[in-house]
Coordinates of C-alpha atoms in Angstrom, one line a residue:
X1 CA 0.0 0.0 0.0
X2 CA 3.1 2.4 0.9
X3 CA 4.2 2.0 -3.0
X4 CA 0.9 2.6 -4.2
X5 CA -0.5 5.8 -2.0
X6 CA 1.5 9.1 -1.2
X7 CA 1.6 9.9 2.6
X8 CA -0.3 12.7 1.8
X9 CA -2.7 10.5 0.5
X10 CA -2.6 7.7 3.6
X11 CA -2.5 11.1 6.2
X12 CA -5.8 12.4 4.6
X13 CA -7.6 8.9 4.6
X14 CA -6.4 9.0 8.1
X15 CA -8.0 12.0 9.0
X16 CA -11.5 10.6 7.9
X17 CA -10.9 7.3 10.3
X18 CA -13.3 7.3 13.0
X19 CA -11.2 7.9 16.8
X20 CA -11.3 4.4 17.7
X21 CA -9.5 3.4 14.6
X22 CA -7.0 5.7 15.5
X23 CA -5.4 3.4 17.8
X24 CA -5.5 -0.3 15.8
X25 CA -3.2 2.7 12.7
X26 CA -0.8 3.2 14.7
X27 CA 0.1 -0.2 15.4
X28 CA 0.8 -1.2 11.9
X29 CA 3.9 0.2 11.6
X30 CA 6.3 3.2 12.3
X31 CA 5.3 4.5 9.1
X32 CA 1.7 4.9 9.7
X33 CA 2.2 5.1 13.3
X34 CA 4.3 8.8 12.0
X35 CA 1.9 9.3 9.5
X36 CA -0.9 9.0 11.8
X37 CA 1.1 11.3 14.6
X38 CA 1.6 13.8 11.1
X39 CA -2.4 14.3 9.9
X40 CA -3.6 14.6 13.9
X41 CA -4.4 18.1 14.4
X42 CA -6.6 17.8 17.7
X43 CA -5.6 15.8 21.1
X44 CA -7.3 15.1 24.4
X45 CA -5.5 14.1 27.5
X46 CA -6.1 13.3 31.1
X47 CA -4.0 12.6 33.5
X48 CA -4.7 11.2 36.9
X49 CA -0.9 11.3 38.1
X50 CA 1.5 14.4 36.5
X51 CA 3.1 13.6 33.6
X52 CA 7.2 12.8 33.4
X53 CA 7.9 16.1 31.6
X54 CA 10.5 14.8 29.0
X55 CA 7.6 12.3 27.7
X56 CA 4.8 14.9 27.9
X57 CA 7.2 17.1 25.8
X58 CA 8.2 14.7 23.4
X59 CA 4.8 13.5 22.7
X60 CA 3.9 16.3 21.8
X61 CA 6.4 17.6 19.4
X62 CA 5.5 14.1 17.5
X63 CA 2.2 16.3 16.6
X64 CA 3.4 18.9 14.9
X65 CA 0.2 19.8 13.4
X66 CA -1.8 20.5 16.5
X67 CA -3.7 23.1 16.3
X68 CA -6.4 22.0 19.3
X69 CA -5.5 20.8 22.6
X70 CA -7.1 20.1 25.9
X71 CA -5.1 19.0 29.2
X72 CA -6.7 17.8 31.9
X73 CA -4.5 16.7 35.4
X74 CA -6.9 15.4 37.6
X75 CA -4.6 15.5 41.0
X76 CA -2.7 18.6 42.3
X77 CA 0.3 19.8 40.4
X78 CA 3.2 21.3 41.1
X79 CA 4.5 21.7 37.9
X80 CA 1.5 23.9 36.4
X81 CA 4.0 25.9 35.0
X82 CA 6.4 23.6 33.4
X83 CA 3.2 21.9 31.7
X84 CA 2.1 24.7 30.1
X85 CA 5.7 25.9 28.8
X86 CA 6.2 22.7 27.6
X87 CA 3.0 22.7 25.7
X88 CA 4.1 26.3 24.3
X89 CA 7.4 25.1 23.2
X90 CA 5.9 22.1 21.2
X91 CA 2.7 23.4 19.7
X92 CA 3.5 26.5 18.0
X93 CA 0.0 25.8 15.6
X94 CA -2.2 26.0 18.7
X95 CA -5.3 27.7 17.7
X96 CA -7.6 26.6 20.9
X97 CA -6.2 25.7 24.5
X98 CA -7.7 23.7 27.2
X99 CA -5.3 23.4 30.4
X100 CA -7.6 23.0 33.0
X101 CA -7.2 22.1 37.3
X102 CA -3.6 23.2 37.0
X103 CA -3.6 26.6 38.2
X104 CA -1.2 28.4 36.1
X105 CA 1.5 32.0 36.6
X106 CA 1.0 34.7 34.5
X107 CA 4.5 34.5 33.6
X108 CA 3.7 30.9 31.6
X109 CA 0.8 32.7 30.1
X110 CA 2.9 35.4 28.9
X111 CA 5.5 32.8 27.1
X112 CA 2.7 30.9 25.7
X113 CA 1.2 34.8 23.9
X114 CA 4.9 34.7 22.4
X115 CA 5.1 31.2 21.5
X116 CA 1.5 30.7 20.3
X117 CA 0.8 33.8 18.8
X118 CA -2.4 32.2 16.7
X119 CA -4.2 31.2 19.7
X120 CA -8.1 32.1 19.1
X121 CA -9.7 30.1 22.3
X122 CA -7.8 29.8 25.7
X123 CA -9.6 28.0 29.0
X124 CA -7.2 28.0 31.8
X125 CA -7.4 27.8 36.0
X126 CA -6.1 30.5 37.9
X127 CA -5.3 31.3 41.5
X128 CA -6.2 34.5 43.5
X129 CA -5.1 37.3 43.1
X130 CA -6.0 37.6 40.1
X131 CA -4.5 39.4 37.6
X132 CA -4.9 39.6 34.2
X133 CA -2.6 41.8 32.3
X134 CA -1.4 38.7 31.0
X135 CA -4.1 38.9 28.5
X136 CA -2.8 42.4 26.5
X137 CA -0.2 40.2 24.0
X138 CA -3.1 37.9 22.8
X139 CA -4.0 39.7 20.0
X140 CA -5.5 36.9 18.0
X141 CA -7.9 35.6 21.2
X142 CA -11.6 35.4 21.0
X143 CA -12.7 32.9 23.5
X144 CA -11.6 33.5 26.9
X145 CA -12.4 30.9 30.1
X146 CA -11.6 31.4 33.4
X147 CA -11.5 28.9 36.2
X148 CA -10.9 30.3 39.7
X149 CA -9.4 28.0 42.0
X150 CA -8.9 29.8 45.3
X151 CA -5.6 31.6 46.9
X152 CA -2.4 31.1 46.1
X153 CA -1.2 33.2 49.3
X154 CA 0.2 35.9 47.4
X155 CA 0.0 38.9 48.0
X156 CA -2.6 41.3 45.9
X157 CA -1.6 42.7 43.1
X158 CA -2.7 46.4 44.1
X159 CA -2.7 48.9 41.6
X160 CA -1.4 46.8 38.9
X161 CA -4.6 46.0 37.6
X162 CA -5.2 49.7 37.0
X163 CA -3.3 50.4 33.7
X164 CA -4.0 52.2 30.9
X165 CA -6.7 51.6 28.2
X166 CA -5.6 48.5 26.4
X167 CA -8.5 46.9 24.3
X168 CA -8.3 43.1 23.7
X169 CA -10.2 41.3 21.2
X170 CA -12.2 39.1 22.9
X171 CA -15.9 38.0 21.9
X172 CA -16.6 35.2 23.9
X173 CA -16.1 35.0 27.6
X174 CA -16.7 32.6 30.4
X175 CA -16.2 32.8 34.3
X176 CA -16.1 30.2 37.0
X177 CA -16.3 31.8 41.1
X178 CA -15.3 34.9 40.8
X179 CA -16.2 37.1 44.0
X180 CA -16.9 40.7 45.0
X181 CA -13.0 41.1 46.3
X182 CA -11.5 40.3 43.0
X183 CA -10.1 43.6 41.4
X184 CA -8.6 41.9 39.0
X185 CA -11.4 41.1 36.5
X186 CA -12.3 45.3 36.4
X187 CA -8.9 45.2 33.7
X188 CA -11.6 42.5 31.5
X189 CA -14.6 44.6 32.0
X190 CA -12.6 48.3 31.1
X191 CA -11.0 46.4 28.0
X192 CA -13.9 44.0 26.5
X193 CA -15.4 46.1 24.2
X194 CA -16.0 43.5 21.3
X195 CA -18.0 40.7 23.8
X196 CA -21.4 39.4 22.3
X197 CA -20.8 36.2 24.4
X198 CA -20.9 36.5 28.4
X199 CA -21.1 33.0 30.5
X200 CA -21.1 33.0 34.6
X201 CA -20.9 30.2 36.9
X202 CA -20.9 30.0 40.7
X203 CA -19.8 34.2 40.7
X204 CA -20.3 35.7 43.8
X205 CA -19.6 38.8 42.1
X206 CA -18.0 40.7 39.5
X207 CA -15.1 42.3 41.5
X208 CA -15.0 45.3 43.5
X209 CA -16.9 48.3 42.9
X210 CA -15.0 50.2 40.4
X211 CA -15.0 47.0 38.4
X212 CA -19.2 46.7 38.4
X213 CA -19.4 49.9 37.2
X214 CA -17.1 49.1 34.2
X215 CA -19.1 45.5 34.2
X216 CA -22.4 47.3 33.5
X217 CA -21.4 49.2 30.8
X218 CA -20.3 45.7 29.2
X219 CA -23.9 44.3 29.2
X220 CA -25.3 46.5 27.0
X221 CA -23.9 45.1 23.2
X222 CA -23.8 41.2 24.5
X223 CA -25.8 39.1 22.5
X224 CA -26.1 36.2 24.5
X225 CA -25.8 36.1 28.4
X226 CA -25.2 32.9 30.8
X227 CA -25.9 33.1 34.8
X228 CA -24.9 29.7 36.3
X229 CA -25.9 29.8 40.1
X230 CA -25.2 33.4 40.3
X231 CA -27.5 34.6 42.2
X232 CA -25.7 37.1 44.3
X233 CA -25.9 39.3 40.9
X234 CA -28.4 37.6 38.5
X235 CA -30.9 40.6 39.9
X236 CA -28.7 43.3 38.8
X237 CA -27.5 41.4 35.9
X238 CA -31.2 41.4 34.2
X239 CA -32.1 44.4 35.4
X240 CA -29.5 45.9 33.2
X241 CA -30.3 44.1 30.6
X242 CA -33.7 44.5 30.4
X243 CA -32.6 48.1 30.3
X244 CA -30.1 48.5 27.7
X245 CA -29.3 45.4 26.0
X246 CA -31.2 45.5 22.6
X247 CA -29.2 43.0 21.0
X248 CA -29.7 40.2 23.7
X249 CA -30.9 36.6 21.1
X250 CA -30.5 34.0 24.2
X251 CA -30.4 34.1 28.1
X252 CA -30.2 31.3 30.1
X253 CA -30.8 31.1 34.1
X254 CA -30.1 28.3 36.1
X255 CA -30.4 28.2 40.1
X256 CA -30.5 32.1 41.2
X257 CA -32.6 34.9 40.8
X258 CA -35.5 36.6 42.0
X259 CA -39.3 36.7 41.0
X260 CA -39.3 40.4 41.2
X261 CA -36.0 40.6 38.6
X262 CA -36.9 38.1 36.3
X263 CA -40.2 39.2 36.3
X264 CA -38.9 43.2 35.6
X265 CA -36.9 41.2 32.8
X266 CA -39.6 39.4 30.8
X267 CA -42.2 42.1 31.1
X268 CA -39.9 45.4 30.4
X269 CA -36.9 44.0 28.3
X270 CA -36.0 46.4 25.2
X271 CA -34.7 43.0 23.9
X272 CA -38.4 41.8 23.1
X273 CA -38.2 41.7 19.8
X274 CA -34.9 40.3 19.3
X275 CA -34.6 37.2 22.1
X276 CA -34.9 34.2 20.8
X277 CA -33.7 31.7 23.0
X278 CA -35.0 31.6 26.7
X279 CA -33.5 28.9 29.1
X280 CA -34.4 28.7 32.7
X281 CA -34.5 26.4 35.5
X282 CA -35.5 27.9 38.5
X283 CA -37.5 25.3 40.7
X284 CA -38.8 28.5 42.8
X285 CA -38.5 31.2 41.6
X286 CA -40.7 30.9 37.9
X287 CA -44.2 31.0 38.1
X288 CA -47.3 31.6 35.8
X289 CA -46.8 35.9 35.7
X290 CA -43.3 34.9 34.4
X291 CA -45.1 33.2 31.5
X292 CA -47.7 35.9 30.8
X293 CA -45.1 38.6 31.2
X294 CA -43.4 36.2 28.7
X295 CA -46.2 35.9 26.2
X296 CA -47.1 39.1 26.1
X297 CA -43.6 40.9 25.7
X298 CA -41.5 38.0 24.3
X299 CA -42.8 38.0 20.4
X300 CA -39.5 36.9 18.9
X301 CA -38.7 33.4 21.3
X302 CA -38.1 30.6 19.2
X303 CA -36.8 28.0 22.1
X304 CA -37.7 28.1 25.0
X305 CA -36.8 25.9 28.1
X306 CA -38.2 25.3 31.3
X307 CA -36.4 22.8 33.8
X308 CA -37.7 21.8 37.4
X309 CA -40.1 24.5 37.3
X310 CA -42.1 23.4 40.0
X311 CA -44.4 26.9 40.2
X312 CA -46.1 26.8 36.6
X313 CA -49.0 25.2 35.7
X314 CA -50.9 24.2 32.7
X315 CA -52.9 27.5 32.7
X316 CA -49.7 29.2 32.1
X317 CA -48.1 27.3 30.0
X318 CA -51.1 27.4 27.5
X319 CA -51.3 31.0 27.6
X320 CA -47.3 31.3 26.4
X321 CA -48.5 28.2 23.8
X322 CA -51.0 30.1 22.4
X323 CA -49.5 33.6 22.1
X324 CA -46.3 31.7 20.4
X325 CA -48.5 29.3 18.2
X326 CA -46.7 31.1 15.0
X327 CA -43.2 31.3 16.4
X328 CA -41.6 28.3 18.9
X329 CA -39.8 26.0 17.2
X330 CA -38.1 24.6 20.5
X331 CA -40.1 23.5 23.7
X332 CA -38.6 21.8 26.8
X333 CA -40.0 20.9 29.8
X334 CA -37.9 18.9 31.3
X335 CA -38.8 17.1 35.1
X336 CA -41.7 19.4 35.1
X337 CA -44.2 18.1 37.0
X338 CA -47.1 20.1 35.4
X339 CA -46.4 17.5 32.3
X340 CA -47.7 15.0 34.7
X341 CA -49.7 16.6 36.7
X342 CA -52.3 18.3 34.4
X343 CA -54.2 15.9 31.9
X344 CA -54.9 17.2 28.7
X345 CA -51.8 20.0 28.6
X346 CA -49.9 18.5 26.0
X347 CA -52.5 17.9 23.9
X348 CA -53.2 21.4 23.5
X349 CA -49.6 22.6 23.7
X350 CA -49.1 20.7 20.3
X351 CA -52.4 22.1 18.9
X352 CA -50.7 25.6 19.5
X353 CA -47.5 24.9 18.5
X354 CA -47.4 23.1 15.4
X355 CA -44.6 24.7 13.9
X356 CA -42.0 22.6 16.5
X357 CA -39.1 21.4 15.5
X358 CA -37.5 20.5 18.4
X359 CA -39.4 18.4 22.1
X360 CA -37.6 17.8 24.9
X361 CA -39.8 15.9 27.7
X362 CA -37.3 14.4 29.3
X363 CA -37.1 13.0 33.3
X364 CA -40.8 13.4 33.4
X365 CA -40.9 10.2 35.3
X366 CA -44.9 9.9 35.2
X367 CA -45.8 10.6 32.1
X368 CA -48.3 8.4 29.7
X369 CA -48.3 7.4 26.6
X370 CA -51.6 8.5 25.9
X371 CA -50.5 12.3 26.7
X372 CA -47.3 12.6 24.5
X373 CA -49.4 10.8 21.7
X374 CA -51.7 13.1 22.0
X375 CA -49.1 16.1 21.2
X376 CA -47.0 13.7 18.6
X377 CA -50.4 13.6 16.4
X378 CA -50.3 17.5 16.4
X379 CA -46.8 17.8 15.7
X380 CA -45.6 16.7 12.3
X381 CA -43.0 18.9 12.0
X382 CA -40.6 17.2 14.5
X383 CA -37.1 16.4 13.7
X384 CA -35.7 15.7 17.1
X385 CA -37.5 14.1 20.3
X386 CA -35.8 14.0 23.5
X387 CA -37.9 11.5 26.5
X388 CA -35.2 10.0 28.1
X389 CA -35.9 8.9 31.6
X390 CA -39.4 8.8 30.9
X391 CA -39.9 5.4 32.8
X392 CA -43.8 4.9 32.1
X393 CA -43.5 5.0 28.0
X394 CA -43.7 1.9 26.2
X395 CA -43.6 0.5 22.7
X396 CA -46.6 2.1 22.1
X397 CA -45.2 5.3 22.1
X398 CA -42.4 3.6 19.7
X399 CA -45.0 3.1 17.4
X400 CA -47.1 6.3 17.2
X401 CA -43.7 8.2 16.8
X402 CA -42.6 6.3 13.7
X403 CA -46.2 6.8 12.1
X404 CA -47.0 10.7 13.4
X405 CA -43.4 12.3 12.8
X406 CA -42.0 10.8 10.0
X407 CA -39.5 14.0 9.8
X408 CA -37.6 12.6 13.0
X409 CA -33.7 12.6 12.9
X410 CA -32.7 12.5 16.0
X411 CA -34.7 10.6 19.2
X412 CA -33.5 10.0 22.9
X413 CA -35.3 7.1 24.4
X414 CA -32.8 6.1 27.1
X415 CA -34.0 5.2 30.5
X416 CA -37.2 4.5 29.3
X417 CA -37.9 1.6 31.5
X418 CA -41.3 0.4 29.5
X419 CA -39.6 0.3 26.2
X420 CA -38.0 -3.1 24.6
X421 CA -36.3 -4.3 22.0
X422 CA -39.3 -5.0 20.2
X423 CA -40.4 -1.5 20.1
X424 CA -37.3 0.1 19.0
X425 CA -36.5 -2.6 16.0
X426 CA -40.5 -1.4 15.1
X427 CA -39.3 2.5 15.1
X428 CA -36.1 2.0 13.2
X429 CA -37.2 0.1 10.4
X430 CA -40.4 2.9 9.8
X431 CA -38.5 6.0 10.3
X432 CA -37.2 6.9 6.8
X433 CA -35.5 10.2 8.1
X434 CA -34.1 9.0 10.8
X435 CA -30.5 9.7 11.5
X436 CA -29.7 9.5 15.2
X437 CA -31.0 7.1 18.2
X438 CA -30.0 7.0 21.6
X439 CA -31.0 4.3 23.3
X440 CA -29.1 0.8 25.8
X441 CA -27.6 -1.2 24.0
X442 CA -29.6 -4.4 25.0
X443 CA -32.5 -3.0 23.3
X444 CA -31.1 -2.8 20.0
X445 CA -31.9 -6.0 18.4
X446 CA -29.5 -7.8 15.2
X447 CA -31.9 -6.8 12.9
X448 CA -32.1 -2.9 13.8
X449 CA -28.4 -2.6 14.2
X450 CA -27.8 -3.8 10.9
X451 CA -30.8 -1.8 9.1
X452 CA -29.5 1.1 11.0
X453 CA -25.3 0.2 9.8
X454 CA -27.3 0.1 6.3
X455 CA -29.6 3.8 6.4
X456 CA -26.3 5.4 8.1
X457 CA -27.9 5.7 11.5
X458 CA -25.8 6.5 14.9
X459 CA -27.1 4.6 17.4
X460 CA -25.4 5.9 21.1
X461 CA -25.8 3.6 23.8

């Protein structure tokens, strides 16, 4: 085969071969096993111990092609630092960066800006103080993460943080536990001018009070916003929002807030007629004014996403249905008891909204058959289906989805206790469009594995 293909050839067949191929190539021979190392342009690795440094280093030089990497150690590390040079020295391609639960010095940052100088996406863990002047040589960075991961014992960086106008080209940015006392982050907030993307998780805060200030003014040209179990400043967050940002096309909410600021949000927003995409999952704080306020200022929504909601009821529900009938393309109600609880409600959900694409019902533990068969008749526009642990479906529902939504691509039955082998052969072999099935393995019988190898259907167990 050598004498008859080109490596260029053999590397570009290898870069079609699924993963798991990847490792049965590289045993052949040294050949392939360079060839291989020579067309890979994207690595994963975990570590549970540190690695020996000389390996790690001459592993990846091997790769000289790399242009996305993601290292994960597992235990503490001393040798952060030395990790991430190494990585620097070897990969000068790098266009994204994952070096995560290794706290890392600004120092190593600054010789990877030199030494990576492409470098477009960049998550890394920090220890307090932080600083992040680090950030000003990274002129090619659009994707910023930010892991906090408690003091370092240092001592704070003081005025350092407060330096000149320096704008970075950022557009993307997520961050993990940042608190109130962190004056640090007021050098992103004075500097990120270009972000459209804004993601929090577990933040306290956003740093001290000249840094809120400069944080506010930040809110209003983002596009889409992310609050994570923020809910020390999810209140001010949307207030903000609902005040200035007009651009705003997707927010999602999980685990913080209030009903007075989330209800300000919905009903007042400027960014009614541009948000498209709500997400929420706020067991007590979302109730059935949320949904009106929704319905009647909303006008633009096209997903929507309700998780643990335990507050809403059917009556709300069917008044955001019916005010959306023309517009939502994207429904979840996932472990939301209303679903079980009220009889009836998804049949007249899917009489409303029969322009759905997407139906996500998953972990509703009690729900029937005879309710989502009653939506799945008025929904013939479905192309995905989501029902996973819903532990009281059975093959019936199997076989109304595979004669009501013959559009189906993609379906998520795991965890659906009621559901056999039987059922899901029945669904594969009458669902023409199908393209994706997550289900156990068990319940995938010969003959549906085969039909699906032969219609080019992933089935994930």
């Amino acid at each position: 085969m050598d004498s008859i293909l080109c490596d260029e050839l053999v590397q570009e067949i290898f870069r079609r071969l699924p993963p798991p191929s990847s490792a049965a190539v590289s045993l052949v021979c040294k050949k392939w096993l360079y060839l291989l190392r020579s067309s890979t342009t994207s690595l994963s690795l975990c570590f549970i111990q540190p690695p020996f440094l000389p390996s790690f280093t001459s592993f990846l030089r091997s790769h000289p092609f790399l242009s996305t990497l993601s290292v994960t150690v597992t235990s503490t590390v001393d040798s952060s630092d030395q990790l991430l040079l190494s990585v620097a020295s070897s990969c000068p391609k790098l266009r994204h960066l994952r070096f995560l639960n290794c706290p890392v010095s600004s120092l190593s940052l600054l010789s990877l800006s030199v030494s990576c100088p492409n470098l477009v996406s960049l998550a890394v863990t920090l220890f307090r103080p932080l600083c992040l002047l680090w950030l000003t040589p990274f002129k090619s960075l659009k994707e910023l993460s930010i892991y906090s991961a408690g003091n370092s014992g240092e001592l704070d960086s003081g005025g350092l943080d407060f330096v000149g106008p320096c704008e970075l080209n950022l557009e993307s940015l997520l961050l993990t536990g940042i608190q109130s006392s962190d004056k640090g982050v007021g050098f992103l907030w004075r500097n990120c001018k270009k972000v459209r993307t804004l993601k929090l998780k577990s933040c306290e805060g956003v740093g001290d009070q000249a840094s809120f200030l400069a944080f506010l003014e930040c809110l209003e040209g983002l596009q889409e916003v992310e609050l994570r179990t923020c809910r020390g400043i999810a209140d001010g967050v949307l207030l903000k929002l609902a005040e200035s940002s007009v651009m705003l096309n997707s927010l999602l909410l999980y685990d913080g807030g209030s009903k007075v600021g989330l209800l300000h949000f919905l009903g007042q927003s400027k960014c009614g007629g541009s948000l498209q995409n709500l997400d929420l999952r706020l067991p007590l704080d979302l109730d059935n004014n949320h949904l009106t306020a929704a319905a009647e200022n909303l006008g633009s929504l096209r997903s929507l996403r309700l998780q643990s909601c335990c507050l809403v009821t059917g009556e709300g529900l069917k008044i955001l249905g019916n005010a959306m009938a023309n517009g939502l393309e994207e429904l979840a109600l996932i472990n939301c008891d209303v679903v079980e609880r009220e009889s009836g409600l998804l049949t007249t959900l899917g009489q409303d909204l029969k322009r759905l694409r997407k139906l996500d019902l998953s972990f509703n533990d009690m729900l029937l058959d005879k309710e989502l068969i009653s939506m799945l008749v008025s929904c013939n526009n479905l192309n995905e289906l989501k029902v996973r642990g819903c532990r009281k479906l059975t093959n019936l529902a199997m076989v109304s989805l595979a004669k009501c939504c013959e559009k189906l691509q993609s379906v998520d039955v795991m965890y659906c206790c009621g559901m056999d082998a039987q059922g899901v052969e029945f669904f594969v072999l009458n669902s023409p469009n199908l393209r994706l099935l997550h289900v156990e393995g068990n319940k995938v019988s010969d003959v549906a594995r085969t039909w699906a190898s032969h219609k080019s259907i992933e089935v994930v167990a």
